Short mmCIF file of C-alpha atoms in Angstrom, two decimals:
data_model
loop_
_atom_site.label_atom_id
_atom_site.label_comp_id
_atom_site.label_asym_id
_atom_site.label_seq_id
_atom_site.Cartn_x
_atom_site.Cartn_y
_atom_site.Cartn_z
CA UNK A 1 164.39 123.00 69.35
CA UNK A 2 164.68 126.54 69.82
CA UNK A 3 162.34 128.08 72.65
CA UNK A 4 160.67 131.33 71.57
CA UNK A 5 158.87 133.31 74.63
CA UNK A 6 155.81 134.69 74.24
CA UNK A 7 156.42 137.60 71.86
CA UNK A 8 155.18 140.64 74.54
CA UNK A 9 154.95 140.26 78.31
CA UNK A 10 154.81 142.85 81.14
CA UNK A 11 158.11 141.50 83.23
CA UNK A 12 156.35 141.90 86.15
CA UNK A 13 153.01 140.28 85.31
CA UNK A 14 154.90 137.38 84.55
CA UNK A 15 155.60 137.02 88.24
CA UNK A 16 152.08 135.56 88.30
CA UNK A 17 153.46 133.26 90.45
CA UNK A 18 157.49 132.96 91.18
CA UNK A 19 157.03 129.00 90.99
CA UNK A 20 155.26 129.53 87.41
CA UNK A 21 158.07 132.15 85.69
CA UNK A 22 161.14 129.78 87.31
CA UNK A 23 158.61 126.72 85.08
CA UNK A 24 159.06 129.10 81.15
CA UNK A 25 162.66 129.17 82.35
CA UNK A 26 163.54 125.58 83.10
CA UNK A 27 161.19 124.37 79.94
CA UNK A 28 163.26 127.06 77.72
CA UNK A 29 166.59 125.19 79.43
CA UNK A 30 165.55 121.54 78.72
CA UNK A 31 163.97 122.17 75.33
CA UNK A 32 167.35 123.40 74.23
CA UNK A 33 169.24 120.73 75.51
CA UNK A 34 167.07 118.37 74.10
CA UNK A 35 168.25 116.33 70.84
CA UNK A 36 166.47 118.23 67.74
CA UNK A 37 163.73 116.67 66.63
CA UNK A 38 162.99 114.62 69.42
CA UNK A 39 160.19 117.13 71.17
CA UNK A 40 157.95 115.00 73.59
CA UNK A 41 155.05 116.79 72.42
CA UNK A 42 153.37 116.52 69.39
CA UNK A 43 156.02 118.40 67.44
CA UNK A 44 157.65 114.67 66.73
CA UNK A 45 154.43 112.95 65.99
CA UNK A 46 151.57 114.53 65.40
CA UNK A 47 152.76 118.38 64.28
CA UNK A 48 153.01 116.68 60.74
CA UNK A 49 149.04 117.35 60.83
CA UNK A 50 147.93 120.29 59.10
CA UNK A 51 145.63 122.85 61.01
CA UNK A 52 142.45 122.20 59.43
CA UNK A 53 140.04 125.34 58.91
CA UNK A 54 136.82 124.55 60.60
CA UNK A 55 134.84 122.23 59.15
CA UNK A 56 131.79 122.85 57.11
CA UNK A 57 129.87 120.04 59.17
CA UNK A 58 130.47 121.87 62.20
CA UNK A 59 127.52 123.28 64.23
CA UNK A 60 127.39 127.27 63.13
CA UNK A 61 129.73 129.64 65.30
CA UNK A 62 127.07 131.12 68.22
CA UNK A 63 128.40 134.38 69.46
CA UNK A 64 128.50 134.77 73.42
CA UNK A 65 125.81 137.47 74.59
CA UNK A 66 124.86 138.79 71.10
CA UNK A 67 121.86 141.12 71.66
CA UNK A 68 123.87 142.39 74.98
CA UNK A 69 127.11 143.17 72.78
CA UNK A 70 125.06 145.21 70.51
CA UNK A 71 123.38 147.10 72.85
CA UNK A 72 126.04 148.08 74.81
CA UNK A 73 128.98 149.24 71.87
CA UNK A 74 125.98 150.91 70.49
CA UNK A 75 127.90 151.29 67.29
CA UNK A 76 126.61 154.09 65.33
CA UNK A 77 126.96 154.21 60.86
CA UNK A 78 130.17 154.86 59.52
CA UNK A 79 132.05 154.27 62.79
CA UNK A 80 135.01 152.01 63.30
CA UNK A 81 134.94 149.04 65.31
CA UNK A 82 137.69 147.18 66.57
CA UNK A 83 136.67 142.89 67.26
CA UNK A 84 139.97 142.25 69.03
CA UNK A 85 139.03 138.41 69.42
CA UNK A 86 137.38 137.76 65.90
CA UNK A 87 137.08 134.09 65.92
CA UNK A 88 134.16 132.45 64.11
CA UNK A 89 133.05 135.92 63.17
CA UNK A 90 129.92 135.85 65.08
CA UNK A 91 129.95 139.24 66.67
CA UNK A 92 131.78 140.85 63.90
CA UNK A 93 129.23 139.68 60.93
CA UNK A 94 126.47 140.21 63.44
CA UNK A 95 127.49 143.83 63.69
CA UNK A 96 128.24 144.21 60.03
CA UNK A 97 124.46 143.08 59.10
CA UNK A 98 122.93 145.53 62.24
CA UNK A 99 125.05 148.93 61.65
CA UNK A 100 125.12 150.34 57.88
CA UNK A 101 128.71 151.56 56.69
CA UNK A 102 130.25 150.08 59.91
CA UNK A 103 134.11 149.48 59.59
CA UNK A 104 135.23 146.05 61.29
CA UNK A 105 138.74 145.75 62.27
CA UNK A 106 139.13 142.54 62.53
CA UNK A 107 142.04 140.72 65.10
CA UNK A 108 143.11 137.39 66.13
CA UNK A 109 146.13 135.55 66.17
CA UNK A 110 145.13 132.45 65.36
CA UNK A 111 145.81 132.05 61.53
CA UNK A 112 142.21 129.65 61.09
CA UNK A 113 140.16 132.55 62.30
CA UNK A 114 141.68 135.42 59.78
CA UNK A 115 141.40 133.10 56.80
CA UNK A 116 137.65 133.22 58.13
CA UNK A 117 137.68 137.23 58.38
CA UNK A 118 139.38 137.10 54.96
CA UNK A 119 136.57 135.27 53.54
CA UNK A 120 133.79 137.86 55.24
CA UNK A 121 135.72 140.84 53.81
CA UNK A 122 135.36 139.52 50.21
CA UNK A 123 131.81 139.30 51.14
CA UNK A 124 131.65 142.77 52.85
CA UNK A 125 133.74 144.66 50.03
CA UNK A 126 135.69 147.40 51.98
CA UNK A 127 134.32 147.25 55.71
CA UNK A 128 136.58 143.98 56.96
CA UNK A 129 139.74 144.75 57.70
CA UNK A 130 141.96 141.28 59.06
CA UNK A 131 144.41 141.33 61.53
CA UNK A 132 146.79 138.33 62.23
CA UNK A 133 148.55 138.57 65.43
CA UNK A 134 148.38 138.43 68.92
CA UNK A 135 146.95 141.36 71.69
CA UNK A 136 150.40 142.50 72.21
CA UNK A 137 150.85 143.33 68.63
CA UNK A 138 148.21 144.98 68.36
CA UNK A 139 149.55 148.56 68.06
CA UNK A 140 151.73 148.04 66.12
CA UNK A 141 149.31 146.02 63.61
CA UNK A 142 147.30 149.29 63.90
CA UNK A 143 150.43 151.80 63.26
CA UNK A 144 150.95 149.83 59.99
CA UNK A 145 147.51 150.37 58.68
CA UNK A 146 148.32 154.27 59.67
CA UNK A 147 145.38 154.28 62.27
CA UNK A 148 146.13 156.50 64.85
CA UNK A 149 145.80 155.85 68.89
CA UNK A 150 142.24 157.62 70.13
CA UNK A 151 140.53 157.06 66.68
CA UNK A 152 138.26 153.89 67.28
CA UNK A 153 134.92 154.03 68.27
CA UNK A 154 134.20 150.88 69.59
CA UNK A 155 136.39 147.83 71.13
CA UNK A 156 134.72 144.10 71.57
CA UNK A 157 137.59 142.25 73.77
CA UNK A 158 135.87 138.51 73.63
CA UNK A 159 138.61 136.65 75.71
CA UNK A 160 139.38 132.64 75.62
CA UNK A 161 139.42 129.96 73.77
CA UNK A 162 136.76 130.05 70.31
CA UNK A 163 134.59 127.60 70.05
CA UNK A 164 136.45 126.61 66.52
CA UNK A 165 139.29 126.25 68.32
CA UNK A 166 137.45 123.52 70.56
CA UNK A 167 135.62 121.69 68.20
CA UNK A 168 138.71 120.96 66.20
CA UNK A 169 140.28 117.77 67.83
CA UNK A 170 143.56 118.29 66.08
CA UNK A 171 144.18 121.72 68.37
CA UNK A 172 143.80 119.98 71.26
CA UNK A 173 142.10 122.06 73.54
CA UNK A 174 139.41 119.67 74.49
CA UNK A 175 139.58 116.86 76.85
CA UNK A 176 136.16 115.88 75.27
CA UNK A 177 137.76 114.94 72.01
CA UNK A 178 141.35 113.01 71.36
CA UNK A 179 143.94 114.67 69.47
CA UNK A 180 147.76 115.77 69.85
CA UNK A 181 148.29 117.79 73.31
CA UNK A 182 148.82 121.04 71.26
CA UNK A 183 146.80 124.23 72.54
CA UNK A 184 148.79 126.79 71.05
CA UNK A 185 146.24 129.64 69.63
CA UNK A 186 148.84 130.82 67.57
CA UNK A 187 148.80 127.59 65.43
CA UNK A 188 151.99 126.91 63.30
CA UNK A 189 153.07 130.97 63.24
CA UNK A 190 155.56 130.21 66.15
CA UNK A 191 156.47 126.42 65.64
CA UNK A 192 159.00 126.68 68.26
CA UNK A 193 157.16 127.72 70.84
CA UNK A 194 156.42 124.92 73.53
CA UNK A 195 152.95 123.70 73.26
CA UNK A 196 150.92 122.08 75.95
CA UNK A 197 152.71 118.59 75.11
CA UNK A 198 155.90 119.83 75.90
CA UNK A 199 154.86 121.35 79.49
CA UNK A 200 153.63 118.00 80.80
CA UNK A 201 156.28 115.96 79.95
CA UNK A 202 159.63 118.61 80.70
CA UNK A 203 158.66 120.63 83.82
CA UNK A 204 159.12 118.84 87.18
CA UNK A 205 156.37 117.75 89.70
CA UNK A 206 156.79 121.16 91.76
CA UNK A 207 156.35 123.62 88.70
CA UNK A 208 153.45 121.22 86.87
CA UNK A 209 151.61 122.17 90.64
CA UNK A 210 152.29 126.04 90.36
CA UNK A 211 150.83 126.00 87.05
CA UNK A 212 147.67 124.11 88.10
CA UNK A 213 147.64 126.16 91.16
CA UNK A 214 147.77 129.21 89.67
CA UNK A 215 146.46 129.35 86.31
CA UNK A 216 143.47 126.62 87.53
CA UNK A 217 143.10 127.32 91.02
CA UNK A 218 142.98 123.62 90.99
CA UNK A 219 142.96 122.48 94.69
CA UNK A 220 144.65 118.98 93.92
CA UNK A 221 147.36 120.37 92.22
CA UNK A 222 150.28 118.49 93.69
CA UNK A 223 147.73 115.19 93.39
CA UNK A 224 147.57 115.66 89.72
CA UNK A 225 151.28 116.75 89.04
CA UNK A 226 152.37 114.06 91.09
CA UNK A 227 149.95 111.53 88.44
CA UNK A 228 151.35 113.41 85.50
CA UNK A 229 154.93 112.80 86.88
CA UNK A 230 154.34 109.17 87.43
CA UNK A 231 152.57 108.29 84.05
CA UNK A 232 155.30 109.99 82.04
CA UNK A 233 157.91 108.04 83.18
CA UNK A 234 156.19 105.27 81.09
CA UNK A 235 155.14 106.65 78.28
CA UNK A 236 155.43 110.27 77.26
CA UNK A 237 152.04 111.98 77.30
CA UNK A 238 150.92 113.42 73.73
CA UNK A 239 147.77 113.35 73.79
CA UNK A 240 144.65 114.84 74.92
CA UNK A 241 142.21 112.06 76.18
CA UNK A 242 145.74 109.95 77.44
CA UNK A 243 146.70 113.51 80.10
CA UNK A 244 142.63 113.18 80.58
CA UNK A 245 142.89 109.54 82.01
CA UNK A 246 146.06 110.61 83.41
CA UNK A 247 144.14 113.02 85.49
CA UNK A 248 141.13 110.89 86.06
CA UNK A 249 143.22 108.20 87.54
CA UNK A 250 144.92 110.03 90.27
CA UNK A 251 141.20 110.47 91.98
CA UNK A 252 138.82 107.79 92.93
CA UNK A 253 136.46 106.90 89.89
CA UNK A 254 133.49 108.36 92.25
CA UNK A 255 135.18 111.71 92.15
CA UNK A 256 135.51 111.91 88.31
CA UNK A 257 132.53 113.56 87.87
CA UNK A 258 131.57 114.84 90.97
CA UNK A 259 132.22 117.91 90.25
CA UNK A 260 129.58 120.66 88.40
CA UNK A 261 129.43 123.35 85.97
CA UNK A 262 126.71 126.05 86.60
CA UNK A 263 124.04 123.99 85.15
CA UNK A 264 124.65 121.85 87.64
CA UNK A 265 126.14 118.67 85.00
CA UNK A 266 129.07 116.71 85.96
CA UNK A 267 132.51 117.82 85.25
CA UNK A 268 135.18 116.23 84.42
CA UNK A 269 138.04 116.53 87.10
CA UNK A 270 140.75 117.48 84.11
CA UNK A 271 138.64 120.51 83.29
CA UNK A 272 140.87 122.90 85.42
CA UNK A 273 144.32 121.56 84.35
CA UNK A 274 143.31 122.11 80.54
CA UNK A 275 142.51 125.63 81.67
CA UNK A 276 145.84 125.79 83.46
CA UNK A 277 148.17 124.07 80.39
CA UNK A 278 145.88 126.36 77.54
CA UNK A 279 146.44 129.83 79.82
CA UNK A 280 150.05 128.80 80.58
CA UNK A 281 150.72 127.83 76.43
CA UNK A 282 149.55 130.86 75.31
CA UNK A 283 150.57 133.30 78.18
CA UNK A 284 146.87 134.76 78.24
CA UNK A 285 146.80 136.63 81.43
CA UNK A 286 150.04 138.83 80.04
CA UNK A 287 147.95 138.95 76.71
CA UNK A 288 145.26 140.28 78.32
CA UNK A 289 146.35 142.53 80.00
CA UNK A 290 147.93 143.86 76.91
CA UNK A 291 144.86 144.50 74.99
CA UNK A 292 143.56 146.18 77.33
CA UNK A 293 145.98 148.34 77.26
CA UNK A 294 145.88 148.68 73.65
CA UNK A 295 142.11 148.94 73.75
CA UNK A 296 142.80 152.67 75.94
CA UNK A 297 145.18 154.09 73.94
CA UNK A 298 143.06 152.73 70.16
CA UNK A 299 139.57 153.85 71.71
CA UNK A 300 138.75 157.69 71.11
CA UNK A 301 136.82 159.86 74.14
CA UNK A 302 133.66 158.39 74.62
CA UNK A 303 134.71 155.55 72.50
CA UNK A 304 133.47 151.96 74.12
CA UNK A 305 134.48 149.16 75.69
CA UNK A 306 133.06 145.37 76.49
CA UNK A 307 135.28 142.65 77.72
CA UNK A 308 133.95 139.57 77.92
CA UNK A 309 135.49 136.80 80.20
CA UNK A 310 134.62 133.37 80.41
CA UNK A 311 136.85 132.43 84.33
CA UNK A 312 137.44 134.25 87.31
CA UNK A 313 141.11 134.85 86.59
CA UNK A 314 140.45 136.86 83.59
CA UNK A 315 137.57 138.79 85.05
CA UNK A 316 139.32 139.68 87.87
CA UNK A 317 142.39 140.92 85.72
CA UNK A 318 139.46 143.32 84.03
CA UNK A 319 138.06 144.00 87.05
CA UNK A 320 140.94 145.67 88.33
CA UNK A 321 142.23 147.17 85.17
CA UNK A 322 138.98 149.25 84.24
CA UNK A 323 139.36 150.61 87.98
CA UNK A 324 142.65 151.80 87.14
CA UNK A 325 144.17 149.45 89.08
CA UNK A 326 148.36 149.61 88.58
CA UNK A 327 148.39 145.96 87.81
CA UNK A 328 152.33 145.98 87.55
CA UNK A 329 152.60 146.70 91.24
CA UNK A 330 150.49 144.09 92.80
CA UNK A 331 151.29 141.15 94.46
CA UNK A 332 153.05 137.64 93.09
CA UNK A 333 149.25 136.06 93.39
CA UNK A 334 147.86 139.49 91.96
CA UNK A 335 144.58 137.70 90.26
CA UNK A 336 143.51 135.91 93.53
CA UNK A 337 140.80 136.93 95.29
CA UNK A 338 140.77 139.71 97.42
CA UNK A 339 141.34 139.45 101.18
CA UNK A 340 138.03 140.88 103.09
CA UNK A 341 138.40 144.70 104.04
CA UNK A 342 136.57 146.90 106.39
CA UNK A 343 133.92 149.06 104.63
CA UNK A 344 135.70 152.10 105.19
CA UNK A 345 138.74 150.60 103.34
CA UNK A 346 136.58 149.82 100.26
CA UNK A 347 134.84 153.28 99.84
CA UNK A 348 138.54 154.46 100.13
CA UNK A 349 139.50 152.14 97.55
CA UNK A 350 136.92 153.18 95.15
CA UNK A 351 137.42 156.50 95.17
CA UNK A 352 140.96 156.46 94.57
CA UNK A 353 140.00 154.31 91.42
CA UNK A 354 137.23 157.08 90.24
CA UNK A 355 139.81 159.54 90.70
CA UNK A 356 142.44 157.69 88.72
CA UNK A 357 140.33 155.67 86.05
CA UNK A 358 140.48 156.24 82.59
CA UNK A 359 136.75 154.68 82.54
CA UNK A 360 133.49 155.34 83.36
CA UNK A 361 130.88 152.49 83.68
CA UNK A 362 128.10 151.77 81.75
CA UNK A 363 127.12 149.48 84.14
CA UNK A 364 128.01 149.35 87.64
CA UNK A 365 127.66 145.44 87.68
CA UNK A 366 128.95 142.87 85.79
CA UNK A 367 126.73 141.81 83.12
CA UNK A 368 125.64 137.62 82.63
CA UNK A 369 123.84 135.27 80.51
CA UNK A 370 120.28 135.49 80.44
CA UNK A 371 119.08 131.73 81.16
CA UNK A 372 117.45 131.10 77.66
CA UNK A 373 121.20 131.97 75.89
CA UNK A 374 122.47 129.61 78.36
CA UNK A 375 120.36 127.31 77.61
CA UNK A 376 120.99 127.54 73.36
CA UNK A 377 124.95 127.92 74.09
CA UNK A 378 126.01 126.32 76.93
CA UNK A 379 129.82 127.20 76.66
CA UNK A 380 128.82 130.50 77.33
CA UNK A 381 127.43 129.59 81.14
CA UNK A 382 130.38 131.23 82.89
CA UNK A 383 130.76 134.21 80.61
CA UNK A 384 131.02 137.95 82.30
CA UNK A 385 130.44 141.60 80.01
CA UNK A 386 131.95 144.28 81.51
CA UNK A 387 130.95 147.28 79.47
CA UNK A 388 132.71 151.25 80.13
CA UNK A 389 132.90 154.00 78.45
CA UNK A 390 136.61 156.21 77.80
CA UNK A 391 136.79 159.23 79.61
#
């Protein structure tokens, strides 16, 4: 197997955490030295399965914070909108049906979700326009189409994982649902690239814990590494529901479900290491913060922005960034929390970041869920909007 890195990352956000960037190294190491074809993810058994597009039995795609989206681009006729994170479509058809003569652009890199956009701009002759690839490619997607930087109008940055993406067992992005231990977004476009399967059973028990640490903030890291370790030596682990159990059975079985979302239901304890393996797969944080960074330089004066984020990690990436933050300079653990400062400290923060921002809020705080969307569309529970305009 070759080992492809992920195809754009900032060299020093990769230092996410040292412990995480030495774990891409030794997986590119081993999965070269293995013997070809004999992957110990689901590249040997299960990557035989096509990538099915959605199924038509499927609940319909609900978009996260609709009426809030809409309200806050306030997309105007004839203007051009960028959905960086098209997906289902929800947002995109929802502002195709609200705005007359709106232009979509319509991005995503995983090849399920543009057959979908390809489908809505037979529908919508003219005003879709699909874009395969990832957030890092995203300028020069745009170069190709001859759209120049500072011509958009509006940017929609939905980040994560689609609900298509989860409701498709053969991705394997759910813990809820058995399938191969894939979670690459990219689907097939980069078959070399390690997938989820391939991280559990080739890093050791030290860099497994970084990643959970890290990319999770998973408290038990070293517990569950240490279970992941000890299980593989057995039998290799290629699937979702067996690294579920895997997980499960390093903790008491009162403590599987102890824990709770915001609606207060039980959690499963493997929640956070899915998070960790899907961020880790698809290097999301790096991602990220490249589309945001494509978002400034696409957006025109005035042009706007909303990010939504669905876990602390990402929102604090935004956070920073639309302060003008110099992400590339912070520390190793530059998406923890911050330490607390002295009030004085903060107002001198700020205003360095008003002085230096290329953004100017919409609104001061972050934006949530009102209770009744919660309620309709629970996966959207945790989600943040962060809306701003460009200076």
């Amino acid at each position: 197997m070759i080992f492809q890195m992920p195809m754009h990352s900032n060299p020093v956000l990769r230092r996410t955490s040292l412990a995480v960037w030495r774990a891409w190294r030794t997986l590119k190491l081993r999965l070269r030295s293995s013997v070809a074809g004999a992957s110990s993810g689901p590249g040997s058994l299960d990557r035989s399965e096509e990538l099915s597009v959605a199924s038509n039995e499927n609940p319909p795609h609900t978009p996260v914070m609709l009426k809030e989206v809409l309200h806050y681009l306030d997309i105007q006729p004839a203007q051009v909108v960028l959905d960086m994170t098209f997906g289902g479509g929800g947002h995109t058809g929802a502002i195709l049906n609200a705005v007359p003569e709106v232009t979509v652009l319509a991005l995503d890199r995983d090849p399920t979700a543009i057959s979908l956009a390809q489908q809505l701009a037979k529908k919508h002759s003219g005003r879709v326009k699909p874009l395969l690839g990832r957030f890092s490619e995203l300028e020069t997607l745009l170069s190709g189409m001859d759209i120049k930087p500072g011509s958009i109008d509006a940017v929609l940055l939905d980040a994560g994982c689609s609900s298509m993406q989860m409701d498709q067992a053969e991705r394997g992005f759910a813990l809820s649902k058995d399938g191969p231990l894939d979670m690459r977004m990219d689907g097939e476009r980069y078959p070399d690239m390690p997938c989820a399967a391939d991280v559990v059973n080739t890093l050791d028990q030290q860099a497994l814990a970084s990643i959970l640490t890290a990319y999770g903030e998973e408290r038990h890291a070293r517990k569950i590494a240490s279970a992941i370790v000890e299980a593989r030596r057995v039998n290799p682990i290629t699937r979702t529901q067996q690294l579920a159990s895997v997980v499960a059975g390093s903790f008491p079985p009162a403590v599987i479900y102890a824990r709770k979302d915001r609606l207060h239901r039980p959690a499963h304890v493997a929640t956070k290491t899915f998070q960790a393996l899907r961020i880790f797969v698809n290097d999301e944080l790096n991602e990220l913060h490249s589309g945001l960074c494509a978002a400034r330089s696409a957006l025109k004066p005035g042009g706007r922005l909303c990010v939504i984020t669905f876990h602390s990690l990402e929102d604090r990436l935004v956070k920073r960034f639309l302060k003008g933050e110099d992400l590339s300079n912070l520390d190793q653990y530059h998406f923890s929390p911050r330490k607390q400062s002295t009030r004085k400290e903060k107002w001198a923060r700020e205003e360095k970041h008003v002085r230096s921002s290329y953004w100017i809020p919409v609104e001061k705080k972050v934006i949530t869920p009102e209770k009744d969307d919660v309620q309709e569309n629970a996966r959207g529970r945790s989600a943040k909007l962060r809306a701003v305009l460009r200076r």
